[in-house]
Amino acid sequence: MRRLVVVLGDQLNADSAAFDEFDPRQDAVWMAEAPEEATHVPSHKARIALFLSAMRHFRDRMRRQGFTVYYQALGEHGFASLSEALSRFLIDHRPQVVRWVRPGDWRVWQALTKVVDEAQLPLELCPDRHFISSLEAFDKWAEQRKETRLEHWYRLLRKQTGLLMEQGKPAGGKWNFDAENRRRFDARGPGWVPEPRRFEPDVLTREVLDLVSTHFADHPGSLAQFDWPVTPKQAREALDDFVLHRLPAFGDYQDAMWIGETWLYHSRLSAALNLKLIDPMSVLKVAEQAWQDGHAPLNAVEGFVRQILGWREYVRGLYWRHMPDFLQCN
């Protein structure tokens, strides 16, 4: 084996830089399901099932495309952690090089890096194309400022991407429409809100639901209504459904809540974004187009863009800039 590409459960984008110059005749993909990823912090059953189902769908897509995928499924091996599973695999297969995109979790990053170091193998770190900015860019920006405020980072990314910009200025003359996004429901409540697009579990997902029910029976939550998108196609359908039915009122009521209402006007896209089933820039472009077409007002689209282009990129930058110091706060 020339190159082993390590793919984690939240790295399910087939256009990952880790696959650049991938040669099916010489290279292979490694994936594993490990109990520790669900028990390190006790996870909701639906979260566990979402990860495992999305991973298995990704595995099957890659195999259909001719990739060699070594997949260690839960219940088929005795390893508690990803690091234990990878260590054994490297001993048995000895690839020339290990390649990956940086894990999103500092704990996983440290554990897997240690395993590769102990195996005395070269490690190729690939850029993460899924995020709009880089960690290096965030660090450079943060080092030049007395305060690392979200609003300043958000404005910089708006300028760099051109999202919601007109002739170098923010659309509508303001960077932030948050003051207009705090409407409340009256005593009658929200009324009828179109429910998010739901996805009936297929055979593969039903197998995962049974597995999670058996292996994680004592974890919180229920799987009875599991309907999350687990493939890129489903994620795109969820995006289109949100833009059509709920984005127009998202701005007004993005902070509003009501007893018994689970979703209201929210997109339910965070999980798909975090698993990399859908690209954030494509999501933002679709939302921007809805404003340009007159389908959704500017305050709604700007509020949505700020969550992905602003908060999501900002929190990632802070996390990696300050880890592991954040652990001392627990």
Short mmCIF file of N, CA and C in Angstrom, two decimals, residues 213-297:
data_model
loop_
_atom_site.label_atom_id
_atom_site.label_comp_id
_atom_site.label_asym_id
_atom_site.label_seq_id
_atom_site.Cartn_x
_atom_site.Cartn_y
_atom_site.Cartn_z
N SER A 213 -29.46 0.58 18.99
CA SER A 213 -30.39 0.17 20.04
C SER A 213 -29.80 -0.94 20.90
N THR A 214 -28.98 -1.79 20.29
CA THR A 214 -28.37 -2.90 21.01
C THR A 214 -27.14 -2.47 21.79
N HIS A 215 -26.23 -1.75 21.12
CA HIS A 215 -24.94 -1.41 21.73
C HIS A 215 -25.02 -0.21 22.68
N PHE A 216 -25.99 0.65 22.49
CA PHE A 216 -26.06 1.88 23.29
C PHE A 216 -27.44 2.04 23.91
N ALA A 217 -27.96 0.94 24.42
CA ALA A 217 -29.33 0.94 24.96
C ALA A 217 -29.52 1.90 26.12
N ASP A 218 -28.44 2.13 26.89
CA ASP A 218 -28.56 2.99 28.07
C ASP A 218 -28.32 4.46 27.76
N HIS A 219 -28.08 4.81 26.50
CA HIS A 219 -27.87 6.21 26.15
C HIS A 219 -29.20 6.94 26.05
N PRO A 220 -29.18 8.26 26.22
CA PRO A 220 -30.44 9.01 26.18
C PRO A 220 -31.04 9.06 24.79
N GLY A 221 -32.33 9.35 24.73
CA GLY A 221 -32.99 9.60 23.47
C GLY A 221 -33.68 8.38 22.89
N SER A 222 -34.39 8.65 21.79
CA SER A 222 -35.15 7.62 21.09
C SER A 222 -34.80 7.64 19.61
N LEU A 223 -34.94 6.50 18.96
CA LEU A 223 -34.70 6.39 17.52
C LEU A 223 -36.01 6.21 16.76
N ALA A 224 -37.11 6.29 17.44
CA ALA A 224 -38.40 6.00 16.83
C ALA A 224 -38.72 6.93 15.67
N GLN A 225 -38.28 8.18 15.75
CA GLN A 225 -38.59 9.16 14.71
C GLN A 225 -37.35 9.58 13.92
N PHE A 226 -36.36 8.72 13.84
CA PHE A 226 -35.12 9.08 13.14
C PHE A 226 -35.42 9.38 11.67
N ASP A 227 -35.04 10.59 11.23
CA ASP A 227 -35.37 11.00 9.85
C ASP A 227 -34.34 11.97 9.30
N TRP A 228 -33.11 11.89 9.76
CA TRP A 228 -32.08 12.84 9.36
C TRP A 228 -31.52 12.53 7.97
N PRO A 229 -31.04 13.56 7.26
CA PRO A 229 -30.34 13.30 6.00
C PRO A 229 -28.99 12.63 6.26
N VAL A 230 -28.70 11.57 5.52
CA VAL A 230 -27.47 10.81 5.75
C VAL A 230 -26.62 10.70 4.49
N THR A 231 -27.03 11.35 3.41
CA THR A 231 -26.27 11.35 2.16
C THR A 231 -26.22 12.77 1.61
N PRO A 232 -25.27 13.08 0.72
CA PRO A 232 -25.23 14.41 0.10
C PRO A 232 -26.54 14.75 -0.64
N LYS A 233 -27.13 13.79 -1.31
CA LYS A 233 -28.39 14.04 -2.02
C LYS A 233 -29.48 14.46 -1.06
N GLN A 234 -29.59 13.77 0.04
CA GLN A 234 -30.60 14.12 1.03
C GLN A 234 -30.30 15.48 1.67
N ALA A 235 -29.03 15.76 1.92
CA ALA A 235 -28.67 17.05 2.49
C ALA A 235 -29.08 18.19 1.56
N ARG A 236 -28.87 18.01 0.26
CA ARG A 236 -29.27 19.05 -0.69
C ARG A 236 -30.79 19.20 -0.72
N GLU A 237 -31.51 18.11 -0.62
CA GLU A 237 -32.97 18.19 -0.58
C GLU A 237 -33.43 18.94 0.67
N ALA A 238 -32.74 18.71 1.79
CA ALA A 238 -33.08 19.42 3.03
C ALA A 238 -32.82 20.92 2.88
N LEU A 239 -31.72 21.28 2.22
CA LEU A 239 -31.42 22.68 1.97
C LEU A 239 -32.50 23.32 1.10
N ASP A 240 -32.84 22.68 0.00
CA ASP A 240 -33.84 23.24 -0.91
C ASP A 240 -35.18 23.41 -0.21
N ASP A 241 -35.54 22.45 0.63
CA ASP A 241 -36.80 22.53 1.38
C ASP A 241 -36.79 23.71 2.34
N PHE A 242 -35.68 23.92 3.04
CA PHE A 242 -35.57 25.04 3.97
C PHE A 242 -35.69 26.37 3.24
N VAL A 243 -34.95 26.52 2.16
CA VAL A 243 -34.95 27.79 1.42
C VAL A 243 -36.35 28.09 0.89
N LEU A 244 -37.04 27.08 0.41
CA LEU A 244 -38.36 27.28 -0.17
C LEU A 244 -39.41 27.62 0.88
N HIS A 245 -39.38 26.92 2.02
CA HIS A 245 -40.49 26.99 2.96
C HIS A 245 -40.23 27.80 4.22
N ARG A 246 -38.99 27.90 4.70
CA ARG A 246 -38.77 28.51 6.01
C ARG A 246 -37.78 29.66 6.03
N LEU A 247 -36.89 29.73 5.06
CA LEU A 247 -35.93 30.84 5.03
C LEU A 247 -36.60 32.21 5.02
N PRO A 248 -37.69 32.44 4.28
CA PRO A 248 -38.27 33.79 4.25
C PRO A 248 -38.63 34.35 5.62
N ALA A 249 -39.01 33.50 6.57
CA ALA A 249 -39.37 33.98 7.91
C ALA A 249 -38.29 33.68 8.94
N PHE A 250 -37.19 33.08 8.50
CA PHE A 250 -36.14 32.71 9.43
C PHE A 250 -35.59 33.93 10.16
N GLY A 251 -35.35 35.02 9.46
CA GLY A 251 -34.78 36.20 10.10
C GLY A 251 -35.64 36.72 11.23
N ASP A 252 -36.91 36.91 10.96
CA ASP A 252 -37.80 37.47 11.97
C ASP A 252 -37.83 36.63 13.24
N TYR A 253 -37.84 35.31 13.07
CA TYR A 253 -38.10 34.43 14.22
C TYR A 253 -36.94 33.49 14.54
N GLN A 254 -35.72 33.85 14.16
CA GLN A 254 -34.62 32.92 14.38
C GLN A 254 -34.31 32.71 15.85
N ASP A 255 -34.69 33.64 16.71
CA ASP A 255 -34.45 33.50 18.15
C ASP A 255 -35.71 33.11 18.91
N ALA A 256 -36.85 33.01 18.22
CA ALA A 256 -38.12 32.73 18.90
C ALA A 256 -38.27 31.25 19.19
N MET A 257 -38.93 30.95 20.30
CA MET A 257 -39.23 29.57 20.68
C MET A 257 -40.69 29.48 21.08
N TRP A 258 -41.21 28.27 21.06
CA TRP A 258 -42.59 28.05 21.47
C TRP A 258 -42.71 26.62 21.99
N ILE A 259 -43.39 26.44 23.10
CA ILE A 259 -43.53 25.11 23.70
C ILE A 259 -44.16 24.14 22.71
N GLY A 260 -43.52 22.99 22.58
CA GLY A 260 -44.05 21.96 21.71
C GLY A 260 -43.65 22.08 20.26
N GLU A 261 -42.96 23.17 19.91
CA GLU A 261 -42.51 23.36 18.53
C GLU A 261 -41.02 23.05 18.45
N THR A 262 -40.68 22.01 17.72
CA THR A 262 -39.30 21.53 17.71
C THR A 262 -38.40 22.32 16.78
N TRP A 263 -38.89 22.64 15.57
CA TRP A 263 -38.02 23.20 14.55
C TRP A 263 -38.33 24.65 14.19
N LEU A 264 -39.63 25.00 14.16
CA LEU A 264 -40.05 26.33 13.71
C LEU A 264 -39.40 26.64 12.35
N TYR A 265 -38.64 27.75 12.25
CA TYR A 265 -38.13 28.17 10.94
C TYR A 265 -36.67 27.80 10.70
N HIS A 266 -36.11 26.96 11.54
CA HIS A 266 -34.69 26.64 11.39
C HIS A 266 -34.46 25.60 10.30
N SER A 267 -33.20 25.56 9.83
CA SER A 267 -32.88 24.78 8.64
C SER A 267 -32.67 23.30 8.91
N ARG A 268 -32.22 22.96 10.10
CA ARG A 268 -31.86 21.58 10.44
C ARG A 268 -30.73 21.07 9.55
N LEU A 269 -29.80 21.97 9.21
CA LEU A 269 -28.69 21.62 8.33
C LEU A 269 -27.35 21.47 9.06
N SER A 270 -27.32 21.80 10.34
CA SER A 270 -26.04 21.78 11.06
C SER A 270 -25.38 20.41 11.02
N ALA A 271 -26.16 19.36 11.22
CA ALA A 271 -25.57 18.02 11.23
C ALA A 271 -24.98 17.68 9.87
N ALA A 272 -25.70 17.98 8.81
CA ALA A 272 -25.20 17.69 7.46
C ALA A 272 -23.94 18.49 7.16
N LEU A 273 -23.90 19.74 7.61
CA LEU A 273 -22.70 20.55 7.42
C LEU A 273 -21.53 19.98 8.22
N ASN A 274 -21.79 19.59 9.44
CA ASN A 274 -20.70 19.11 10.30
C ASN A 274 -20.17 17.75 9.88
N LEU A 275 -20.99 16.94 9.25
CA LEU A 275 -20.52 15.67 8.71
C LEU A 275 -19.90 15.84 7.32
N LYS A 276 -20.01 17.05 6.79
CA LYS A 276 -19.50 17.40 5.46
C LYS A 276 -20.26 16.69 4.35
N LEU A 277 -21.55 16.54 4.57
CA LEU A 277 -22.42 16.01 3.53
C LEU A 277 -22.80 17.10 2.53
N ILE A 278 -22.62 18.34 2.91
CA ILE A 278 -22.95 19.45 2.03
C ILE A 278 -21.95 20.57 2.28
N ASP A 279 -21.58 21.26 1.22
CA ASP A 279 -20.54 22.28 1.29
C ASP A 279 -21.12 23.61 1.79
N PRO A 280 -20.51 24.25 2.77
CA PRO A 280 -21.07 25.48 3.33
C PRO A 280 -21.19 26.62 2.32
N MET A 281 -20.22 26.75 1.41
CA MET A 281 -20.32 27.83 0.44
C MET A 281 -21.49 27.62 -0.51
N SER A 282 -21.77 26.39 -0.87
CA SER A 282 -22.92 26.13 -1.72
C SER A 282 -24.21 26.47 -0.99
N VAL A 283 -24.26 26.20 0.31
CA VAL A 283 -25.43 26.56 1.11
C VAL A 283 -25.62 28.07 1.12
N LEU A 284 -24.54 28.80 1.34
CA LEU A 284 -24.61 30.25 1.40
C LEU A 284 -25.01 30.85 0.06
N LYS A 285 -24.50 30.29 -1.01
CA LYS A 285 -24.84 30.81 -2.34
C LYS A 285 -26.32 30.61 -2.66
N VAL A 286 -26.86 29.47 -2.26
CA VAL A 286 -28.29 29.23 -2.49
C VAL A 286 -29.13 30.23 -1.70
N ALA A 287 -28.73 30.48 -0.45
CA ALA A 287 -29.47 31.46 0.35
C ALA A 287 -29.36 32.86 -0.24
N GLU A 288 -28.18 33.24 -0.68
CA GLU A 288 -27.99 34.55 -1.29
C GLU A 288 -28.84 34.68 -2.55
N GLN A 289 -28.91 33.62 -3.35
CA GLN A 289 -29.72 33.66 -4.57
C GLN A 289 -31.19 33.84 -4.25
N ALA A 290 -31.64 33.27 -3.14
CA ALA A 290 -33.04 33.45 -2.73
C ALA A 290 -33.34 34.91 -2.46
N TRP A 291 -32.39 35.64 -1.89
CA TRP A 291 -32.58 37.09 -1.69
C TRP A 291 -32.56 37.83 -3.02
N GLN A 292 -31.60 37.50 -3.86
CA GLN A 292 -31.50 38.16 -5.15
C GLN A 292 -32.75 37.94 -6.01
N ASP A 293 -33.37 36.77 -5.85
CA ASP A 293 -34.58 36.46 -6.62
C ASP A 293 -35.84 37.04 -5.99
N GLY A 294 -35.71 37.67 -4.82
CA GLY A 294 -36.88 38.24 -4.16
C GLY A 294 -37.69 37.23 -3.37
N HIS A 295 -37.15 36.02 -3.19
CA HIS A 295 -37.89 34.99 -2.46
C HIS A 295 -37.79 35.17 -0.96
N ALA A 296 -36.66 35.66 -0.47
CA ALA A 296 -36.44 35.82 0.97
C ALA A 296 -35.89 37.22 1.23
N PRO A 297 -36.32 37.86 2.33
CA PRO A 297 -35.84 39.22 2.63
C PRO A 297 -34.40 39.21 3.11
#
